[in-house]
mmCIF file of C-alpha atoms and ligand atoms in Angstrom:
data_model
loop_
_atom_site.group_PDB
_atom_site.id
_atom_site.type_symbol
_atom_site.label_atom_id
_atom_site.label_comp_id
_atom_site.label_asym_id
_atom_site.label_seq_id
_atom_site.Cartn_x
_atom_site.Cartn_y
_atom_site.Cartn_z
ATOM 1 C CA MET B 13 23.322 -21.334 5.510
ATOM 2 C CA ALA B 14 24.920 -18.121 4.234
ATOM 3 C CA GLU B 15 23.348 -14.915 5.470
ATOM 4 C CA SER B 16 22.211 -11.976 3.416
ATOM 5 C CA ASN B 17 24.258 -8.776 3.700
ATOM 6 C CA LEU B 18 21.324 -6.798 2.394
ATOM 7 C CA ALA B 19 20.156 -5.528 5.806
ATOM 8 C CA ALA B 20 23.564 -4.043 6.626
ATOM 9 C CA ASP B 21 23.924 -2.617 3.115
ATOM 10 C CA ILE B 22 20.527 -0.896 3.302
ATOM 11 C CA LYS B 23 21.087 0.433 6.821
ATOM 12 C CA ARG B 24 24.329 2.120 5.819
ATOM 13 C CA ASN B 25 23.242 5.730 5.324
ATOM 14 C CA LEU B 26 19.524 5.029 5.731
ATOM 15 C CA LYS B 27 17.916 8.324 6.691
ATOM 16 C CA THR B 28 14.622 7.233 8.247
ATOM 17 C CA GLU B 29 13.210 7.456 11.770
ATOM 18 C CA LEU B 30 10.606 4.692 11.568
ATOM 19 C CA ILE B 31 10.710 2.567 8.415
ATOM 20 C CA GLY B 32 13.640 0.169 8.355
ATOM 21 C CA LYS B 33 14.872 0.760 11.911
ATOM 22 C CA LYS B 34 14.671 -3.042 12.021
ATOM 23 C CA ILE B 35 15.426 -4.959 8.824
ATOM 24 C CA ILE B 36 15.220 -8.746 8.551
ATOM 25 C CA ALA B 37 16.953 -9.963 5.380
ATOM 26 C CA TYR B 38 16.938 -13.375 3.730
ATOM 27 C CA LEU B 39 18.894 -14.741 0.795
ATOM 28 C CA SER B 40 15.787 -16.588 -0.360
ATOM 29 C CA LEU B 41 12.321 -17.182 1.044
ATOM 30 C CA SER B 42 8.810 -18.011 -0.098
ATOM 31 C CA SER B 43 7.100 -14.619 0.298
ATOM 32 C CA THR B 44 8.212 -11.592 2.319
ATOM 33 C CA ASN B 45 4.535 -10.842 3.053
ATOM 34 C CA ASP B 46 4.112 -14.229 4.754
ATOM 35 C CA ILE B 47 7.157 -13.733 6.969
ATOM 36 C CA ALA B 48 6.192 -10.116 7.713
ATOM 37 C CA LYS B 49 2.701 -11.215 8.779
ATOM 38 C CA ARG B 50 4.250 -13.817 11.067
ATOM 39 C CA GLN B 51 6.541 -11.143 12.537
ATOM 40 C CA ALA B 52 3.619 -8.743 12.973
ATOM 41 C CA LYS B 53 1.623 -11.389 14.859
ATOM 42 C CA LYS B 54 4.630 -11.852 17.147
ATOM 43 C CA GLY B 55 4.508 -8.123 17.907
ATOM 44 C CA SER B 56 7.241 -6.718 15.645
ATOM 45 C CA ARG B 57 7.459 -2.953 15.890
ATOM 46 C CA GLU B 58 6.017 -0.582 13.329
ATOM 47 C CA GLY B 59 8.387 0.037 10.448
ATOM 48 C CA THR B 60 10.009 -3.409 10.532
ATOM 49 C CA VAL B 61 11.074 -4.444 7.026
ATOM 50 C CA VAL B 62 11.375 -8.015 5.761
ATOM 51 C CA VAL B 63 13.445 -8.202 2.597
ATOM 52 C CA ALA B 64 14.578 -11.104 0.416
ATOM 53 C CA GLU B 65 17.190 -11.301 -2.314
ATOM 54 C CA GLU B 66 14.903 -13.800 -4.039
ATOM 55 C CA GLN B 67 11.360 -15.082 -3.474
ATOM 56 C CA THR B 68 10.393 -18.605 -4.449
ATOM 57 C CA ALA B 69 6.628 -18.158 -4.044
ATOM 58 C CA GLY B 70 5.999 -14.423 -4.391
ATOM 59 C CA ARG B 71 2.290 -13.625 -4.447
ATOM 60 C CA GLY B 72 0.142 -11.111 -6.263
ATOM 61 C CA ARG B 73 -3.535 -10.470 -5.666
ATOM 62 C CA LEU B 74 -6.040 -13.318 -5.945
ATOM 63 C CA LYS B 75 -3.281 -15.926 -5.497
ATOM 64 C CA ARG B 76 -1.563 -14.860 -8.704
ATOM 65 C CA ALA B 77 2.162 -15.506 -8.863
ATOM 66 C CA TRP B 78 4.715 -12.712 -8.600
ATOM 67 C CA LEU B 79 8.137 -13.405 -10.104
ATOM 68 C CA SER B 80 11.003 -12.070 -8.038
ATOM 69 C CA PRO B 81 14.335 -13.573 -8.940
ATOM 70 C CA LYS B 82 17.672 -12.262 -7.629
ATOM 71 C CA GLY B 83 18.187 -8.696 -8.809
ATOM 72 C CA SER B 84 14.592 -7.674 -8.023
ATOM 73 C CA ILE B 85 13.330 -5.928 -4.927
ATOM 74 C CA ALA B 86 10.996 -7.968 -2.749
ATOM 75 C CA LEU B 87 10.178 -6.458 0.588
ATOM 76 C CA SER B 88 7.371 -6.046 3.099
ATOM 77 C CA ILE B 89 6.851 -3.311 5.658
ATOM 78 C CA ILE B 90 4.914 -3.803 8.894
ATOM 79 C CA LEU B 91 2.686 -0.881 9.884
ATOM 80 C CA HIS B 92 0.111 -0.183 12.563
ATOM 81 C CA PRO B 93 -2.226 2.348 10.935
ATOM 82 C CA THR B 94 -5.563 3.466 12.296
ATOM 83 C CA PRO B 95 -8.590 1.981 10.479
ATOM 84 C CA ASP B 96 -9.225 5.215 8.587
ATOM 85 C CA GLN B 97 -5.621 5.267 7.361
ATOM 86 C CA LEU B 98 -5.852 1.777 5.829
ATOM 87 C CA PRO B 99 -7.149 2.871 2.387
ATOM 88 C CA SER B 100 -4.251 5.332 2.092
ATOM 89 C CA LEU B 101 -1.630 2.601 2.218
ATOM 90 C CA ILE B 102 -2.008 1.691 -1.443
ATOM 91 C CA MET B 103 -1.536 5.373 -2.277
ATOM 92 C CA VAL B 104 1.515 5.639 -0.010
ATOM 93 C CA ALA B 105 3.082 2.529 -1.522
ATOM 94 C CA SER B 106 2.506 3.280 -5.197
ATOM 95 C CA LEU B 107 3.483 6.929 -4.843
ATOM 96 C CA ALA B 108 6.636 6.010 -2.918
ATOM 97 C CA VAL B 109 7.635 3.593 -5.691
ATOM 98 C CA ALA B 110 6.880 6.133 -8.420
ATOM 99 C CA ARG B 111 8.827 8.914 -6.682
ATOM 100 C CA CYS B 112 11.746 6.610 -5.897
ATOM 101 C CA ILE B 113 12.043 5.252 -9.452
ATOM 102 C CA GLU B 114 12.073 8.781 -10.799
ATOM 103 C CA GLU B 115 14.727 9.797 -8.277
ATOM 104 C CA VAL B 116 17.131 6.883 -8.814
ATOM 105 C CA SER B 117 16.680 6.379 -12.551
ATOM 106 C CA GLY B 118 15.192 9.552 -14.006
ATOM 107 C CA LEU B 119 12.573 7.380 -15.728
ATOM 108 C CA GLU B 120 9.016 8.673 -15.907
ATOM 109 C CA THR B 121 6.413 6.536 -14.125
ATOM 110 C CA GLN B 122 2.662 6.140 -14.188
ATOM 111 C CA ILE B 123 0.395 4.611 -11.567
ATOM 112 C CA LYS B 124 -2.283 2.255 -12.804
ATOM 113 C CA TRP B 125 -5.244 1.832 -10.482
ATOM 114 C CA PRO B 126 -5.242 0.159 -8.083
ATOM 115 C CA ASN B 127 -1.759 -1.210 -7.480
ATOM 116 C CA ASP B 128 0.669 -1.131 -10.413
ATOM 117 C CA VAL B 129 3.499 1.218 -11.232
ATOM 118 C CA LEU B 130 4.366 1.384 -14.922
ATOM 119 C CA VAL B 131 7.307 2.616 -16.953
ATOM 120 C CA LYS B 132 6.566 3.214 -20.635
ATOM 121 C CA GLY B 133 3.220 1.479 -20.183
ATOM 122 C CA LYS B 134 4.736 -1.732 -18.782
ATOM 123 C CA LYS B 135 4.552 -3.075 -15.259
ATOM 124 C CA VAL B 136 7.688 -2.462 -13.241
ATOM 125 C CA CYS B 137 6.224 -2.901 -9.757
ATOM 126 C CA GLY B 138 3.417 -4.712 -7.980
ATOM 127 C CA ILE B 139 2.032 -4.011 -4.523
ATOM 128 C CA LEU B 140 0.176 -6.358 -2.211
ATOM 129 C CA ILE B 141 -1.293 -4.981 1.008
ATOM 130 C CA GLU B 142 -2.609 -7.373 3.607
ATOM 131 C CA SER B 143 -4.051 -6.428 6.951
ATOM 132 C CA ASP B 144 -5.585 -7.959 10.022
ATOM 133 C CA VAL B 145 -8.518 -5.948 11.333
ATOM 134 C CA ARG B 146 -10.152 -6.948 14.612
ATOM 135 C CA GLY B 147 -13.405 -5.197 15.386
ATOM 136 C CA SER B 148 -12.662 -1.536 14.927
ATOM 137 C CA ALA B 149 -8.884 -1.853 15.367
ATOM 138 C CA VAL B 150 -6.160 -2.684 12.864
ATOM 139 C CA ASP B 151 -3.911 -5.311 14.395
ATOM 140 C CA TYR B 152 -1.348 -4.801 11.635
ATOM 141 C CA ALA B 153 -0.966 -4.029 7.953
ATOM 142 C CA VAL B 154 1.785 -5.320 5.706
ATOM 143 C CA ILE B 155 2.765 -3.452 2.547
ATOM 144 C CA GLY B 156 4.451 -5.852 0.126
ATOM 145 C CA ILE B 157 6.377 -4.246 -2.722
ATOM 146 C CA GLY B 158 8.040 -5.964 -5.650
ATOM 147 C CA ILE B 159 10.116 -3.884 -8.087
ATOM 148 C CA ASN B 160 11.824 -5.200 -11.203
ATOM 149 C CA VAL B 161 15.202 -3.554 -10.832
ATOM 150 C CA ASN B 162 17.819 -5.696 -12.584
ATOM 151 C CA LEU B 163 15.452 -8.213 -14.167
ATOM 152 C CA LYS B 164 15.600 -9.263 -17.816
ATOM 153 C CA PRO B 165 11.948 -9.536 -18.895
ATOM 154 C CA ALA B 166 12.950 -11.633 -21.921
ATOM 155 C CA ASP B 167 14.069 -14.397 -19.524
ATOM 156 C CA PHE B 168 10.479 -14.786 -18.299
ATOM 157 C CA PRO B 169 8.136 -15.529 -21.216
ATOM 158 C CA GLU B 170 5.024 -15.287 -19.025
ATOM 159 C CA ILE B 171 5.619 -11.572 -18.387
ATOM 160 C CA ALA B 172 7.947 -10.607 -21.250
ATOM 161 C CA ALA B 173 5.258 -8.716 -23.167
ATOM 162 C CA THR B 174 3.749 -6.823 -20.237
ATOM 163 C CA ALA B 175 6.644 -6.203 -17.841
ATOM 164 C CA THR B 176 9.762 -4.106 -17.812
ATOM 165 C CA SER B 177 12.534 -3.389 -15.344
ATOM 166 C CA LEU B 178 14.696 -0.410 -14.498
ATOM 167 C CA SER B 179 17.811 -2.030 -15.996
ATOM 168 C CA ASN B 180 15.853 -2.935 -19.112
ATOM 169 C CA GLU B 181 14.920 0.701 -19.632
ATOM 170 C CA LEU B 182 18.249 2.182 -18.579
ATOM 171 C CA GLY B 183 20.543 -0.331 -20.252
ATOM 172 C CA GLY B 184 22.533 -0.757 -17.038
ATOM 173 C CA GLU B 185 22.095 -2.217 -13.550
ATOM 174 C CA LEU B 186 21.270 -0.255 -10.412
ATOM 175 C CA SER B 187 22.397 -0.826 -6.816
ATOM 176 C CA LEU B 188 19.590 -2.617 -4.937
ATOM 177 C CA PRO B 189 20.441 -1.187 -1.478
ATOM 178 C CA GLU B 190 20.397 2.312 -2.948
ATOM 179 C CA VAL B 191 16.965 1.870 -4.518
ATOM 180 C CA ILE B 192 15.620 0.290 -1.327
ATOM 181 C CA ARG B 193 16.951 3.148 0.834
ATOM 182 C CA CYS B 194 15.238 5.649 -1.403
ATOM 183 C CA LEU B 195 12.019 3.624 -1.321
ATOM 184 C CA LEU B 196 11.980 3.409 2.488
ATOM 185 C CA VAL B 197 12.542 7.160 2.812
ATOM 186 C CA GLU B 198 9.645 7.871 0.430
ATOM 187 C CA VAL B 199 7.340 5.397 2.227
ATOM 188 C CA GLU B 200 8.157 7.086 5.529
ATOM 189 C CA ASN B 201 7.608 10.619 4.197
ATOM 190 C CA LEU B 202 4.260 9.709 2.675
ATOM 191 C CA TYR B 203 3.043 7.525 5.566
ATOM 192 C CA LEU B 204 3.779 10.288 8.060
ATOM 193 C CA ALA B 205 1.949 12.772 5.806
ATOM 194 C CA VAL B 206 -1.289 10.725 5.785
ATOM 195 C CA PRO B 207 -2.742 12.225 9.000
ATOM 196 C CA GLU B 208 -2.133 15.723 7.626
ATOM 197 C CA GLY B 209 -5.031 15.642 5.168
ATOM 198 C CA ASP B 210 -5.454 14.777 1.528
ATOM 199 C CA ILE B 211 -1.979 15.638 0.118
ATOM 200 C CA VAL B 212 -1.175 11.964 -0.462
ATOM 201 C CA PHE B 213 -4.562 11.274 -2.037
ATOM 202 C CA ARG B 214 -4.260 14.251 -4.392
ATOM 203 C CA GLU B 215 -0.775 13.361 -5.641
ATOM 204 C CA TRP B 216 -1.862 9.726 -6.159
ATOM 205 C CA ARG B 217 -4.994 10.758 -8.045
ATOM 206 C CA ASP B 218 -3.086 13.183 -10.228
ATOM 207 C CA ARG B 219 -0.578 10.506 -11.255
ATOM 208 C CA LEU B 220 -3.140 7.837 -12.183
ATOM 209 C CA VAL B 221 -3.230 6.835 -15.834
ATOM 210 C CA MET B 222 -6.578 6.040 -17.382
ATOM 211 C CA LEU B 223 -8.654 8.643 -15.578
ATOM 212 C CA GLY B 224 -11.033 10.152 -18.122
ATOM 213 C CA LYS B 225 -10.499 7.235 -20.504
ATOM 214 C CA GLU B 226 -12.715 4.434 -21.806
ATOM 215 C CA VAL B 227 -11.773 1.315 -19.861
ATOM 216 C CA GLU B 228 -12.732 -2.266 -19.320
ATOM 217 C CA LEU B 229 -12.746 -3.403 -15.733
ATOM 218 C CA ILE B 230 -12.859 -6.865 -14.243
ATOM 219 C CA SER B 231 -13.841 -7.062 -10.590
ATOM 220 C CA GLY B 232 -14.387 -10.571 -9.235
ATOM 221 C CA LYS B 233 -16.525 -12.368 -11.785
ATOM 222 C CA ALA B 234 -18.052 -9.167 -13.154
ATOM 223 C CA LYS B 235 -16.865 -7.229 -16.187
ATOM 224 C CA TYR B 236 -17.704 -3.546 -16.684
ATOM 225 C CA LYS B 237 -17.156 -0.983 -19.401
ATOM 226 C CA GLY B 238 -17.236 2.758 -19.047
ATOM 227 C CA VAL B 239 -15.189 5.864 -18.440
ATOM 228 C CA ALA B 240 -12.841 5.818 -15.442
ATOM 229 C CA GLU B 241 -14.107 9.163 -14.190
ATOM 230 C CA THR B 242 -12.155 9.656 -10.985
ATOM 231 C CA VAL B 243 -11.168 8.037 -7.709
ATOM 232 C CA ALA B 244 -12.582 8.592 -4.233
ATOM 233 C CA SER B 245 -10.460 9.334 -1.176
ATOM 234 C CA ASP B 246 -10.969 5.746 0.006
ATOM 235 C CA GLY B 247 -9.101 4.619 -3.123
ATOM 236 C CA SER B 248 -12.113 3.253 -5.004
ATOM 237 C CA LEU B 249 -12.588 3.925 -8.717
ATOM 238 C CA LEU B 250 -15.682 5.739 -9.971
ATOM 239 C CA LEU B 251 -16.733 4.301 -13.306
ATOM 240 C CA ARG B 252 -19.272 6.148 -15.493
ATOM 241 C CA GLN B 253 -21.230 3.373 -17.152
ATOM 242 C CA PRO B 254 -22.764 3.634 -20.638
ATOM 243 C CA ASP B 255 -26.227 4.156 -19.053
ATOM 244 C CA GLY B 256 -24.879 7.219 -17.236
ATOM 245 C CA GLN B 257 -24.754 5.653 -13.786
ATOM 246 C CA LEU B 258 -21.672 6.169 -11.658
ATOM 247 C CA MET B 259 -20.417 2.967 -10.118
ATOM 248 C CA LYS B 260 -17.968 2.700 -7.230
ATOM 249 C CA ILE B 261 -15.459 -0.124 -7.617
ATOM 250 C CA VAL B 262 -13.245 -1.116 -4.732
ATOM 251 C CA ALA B 263 -10.896 -3.609 -6.426
ATOM 252 C CA GLY B 264 -10.306 -4.998 -9.871
ATOM 253 C CA ASP B 265 -8.107 -5.131 -12.958
ATOM 254 C CA VAL B 266 -8.501 -2.297 -15.367
ATOM 255 C CA SER B 267 -7.401 -2.076 -18.993
ATOM 256 C CA LEU B 268 -7.787 0.521 -21.725
ATOM 257 C CA ARG B 269 -10.467 -0.278 -24.286
ATOM 258 C CA GLN B 270 -8.985 -0.889 -27.720
HETATM 259 C C1 BT5 Y 302 0.624 -7.625 -7.879
HETATM 260 O O1 BT5 Y 302 -0.413 -8.490 -8.023
HETATM 261 O O2 BT5 Y 302 1.072 -6.924 -8.752
HETATM 262 C C2 BT5 Y 302 1.222 -7.619 -6.481
HETATM 263 C C3 BT5 Y 302 2.626 -8.135 -6.445
HETATM 264 C C4 BT5 Y 302 3.223 -7.966 -5.076
HETATM 265 C C5 BT5 Y 302 4.581 -8.558 -4.973
HETATM 266 C C6 BT5 Y 302 5.228 -8.274 -3.656
HETATM 267 S S1 BT5 Y 302 6.901 -8.760 -3.642
HETATM 268 C C7 BT5 Y 302 6.996 -8.561 -1.942
HETATM 269 C C8 BT5 Y 302 5.692 -9.089 -1.380
HETATM 270 N N1 BT5 Y 302 5.739 -10.522 -1.158
HETATM 271 C C9 BT5 Y 302 4.865 -11.191 -1.934
HETATM 272 O O3 BT5 Y 302 4.691 -12.422 -1.944
HETATM 273 N N2 BT5 Y 302 4.180 -10.293 -2.684
HETATM 274 C C10 BT5 Y 302 4.590 -8.934 -2.442
HETATM 275 P P1 BT5 Y 302 -1.379 -8.539 -9.271
HETATM 276 O O4 BT5 Y 302 -1.918 -7.184 -9.572
HETATM 277 O O5 BT5 Y 302 -2.323 -9.631 -8.959
HETATM 278 O O6 BT5 Y 302 -0.434 -8.928 -10.486
HETATM 279 C C11 BT5 Y 302 0.058 -10.239 -10.640
HETATM 280 C C12 BT5 Y 302 0.341 -10.414 -12.135
HETATM 281 O O7 BT5 Y 302 1.490 -9.620 -12.498
HETATM 282 C C13 BT5 Y 302 0.720 -11.844 -12.499
HETATM 283 O O8 BT5 Y 302 -0.425 -12.602 -12.782
HETATM 284 C C14 BT5 Y 302 1.596 -11.640 -13.733
HETATM 285 O O9 BT5 Y 302 0.804 -11.480 -14.883
HETATM 286 C C15 BT5 Y 302 2.250 -10.317 -13.482
HETATM 287 N N3 BT5 Y 302 3.615 -10.467 -12.941
HETATM 288 C C16 BT5 Y 302 4.148 -11.450 -12.182
HETATM 289 N N4 BT5 Y 302 5.401 -11.189 -11.857
HETATM 290 C C17 BT5 Y 302 5.723 -10.005 -12.432
HETATM 291 C C18 BT5 Y 302 6.870 -9.186 -12.452
HETATM 292 N N5 BT5 Y 302 7.968 -9.489 -11.816
HETATM 293 N N6 BT5 Y 302 6.792 -8.028 -13.179
HETATM 294 C C19 BT5 Y 302 5.687 -7.646 -13.830
HETATM 295 N N7 BT5 Y 302 4.556 -8.377 -13.846
HETATM 296 C C20 BT5 Y 302 4.567 -9.548 -13.141
#
């Protein structure tokens, strides 16, 4: 089977010390998160990246499907954070994507709690973080990132109305290795900044759309309405309900109320 040149292309000029020192690249695989978890269980070092030119069974949260045809970024990063750093990973990942998109394309981005990056109100990136916690120790965490770089949303009716891509907004294609290099540098900068205090949390909070707005929120089987007041440093959303009570929500899908 032909091999992917992506690892060599990314490594050329990659200016990181930790993230991407080892890159495992595939032409096509089911899900980079699945392979990264397998690698992590085998003891792969922190910063190892699993990347695929195409995923055939990319996953979102709650077993939802994630479309990542050729031309999109699909990669997973193995980390060994401390337990108290775990909640910061979603902030690291979404901020890194937002910063990187702005750097390589000049497009403005927004972060939608908890795990989407948007361009012009449409989803351009999804993030799936999976971890294995044993007792009080984190065995590993895997940050899975999918970015629509050179994808044509119109080719995928199931997401055409809600998704966009960088090429769709720019009217021209971008170099995947270049975007990935930028992404890995931003992940490294932010991940290494986590122990230094709440800088990462504050930038993430300040970039969130919907804070202060009337929203509808689905979490598991429950549906809530209220004002998305703010977020806590553990990444949860604080929703002011119509009866005045403040509710802390750890995960869910949020949308603006019409
Ligand atoms: C996510 O889930 O947004 C997380 C997606 C994570 C994908 C990465 S790719 C590398 C790594 N390997 C994996 O297998 N996964 C990770 P969620 O918030 O549940 O959103 C899923 C929903 O987004 C779907 O139900 C669709 O509606 C929509 N969707 C699917 N593919 C999309 C795409 N390419 N662009 C925009 N929206 C999409």
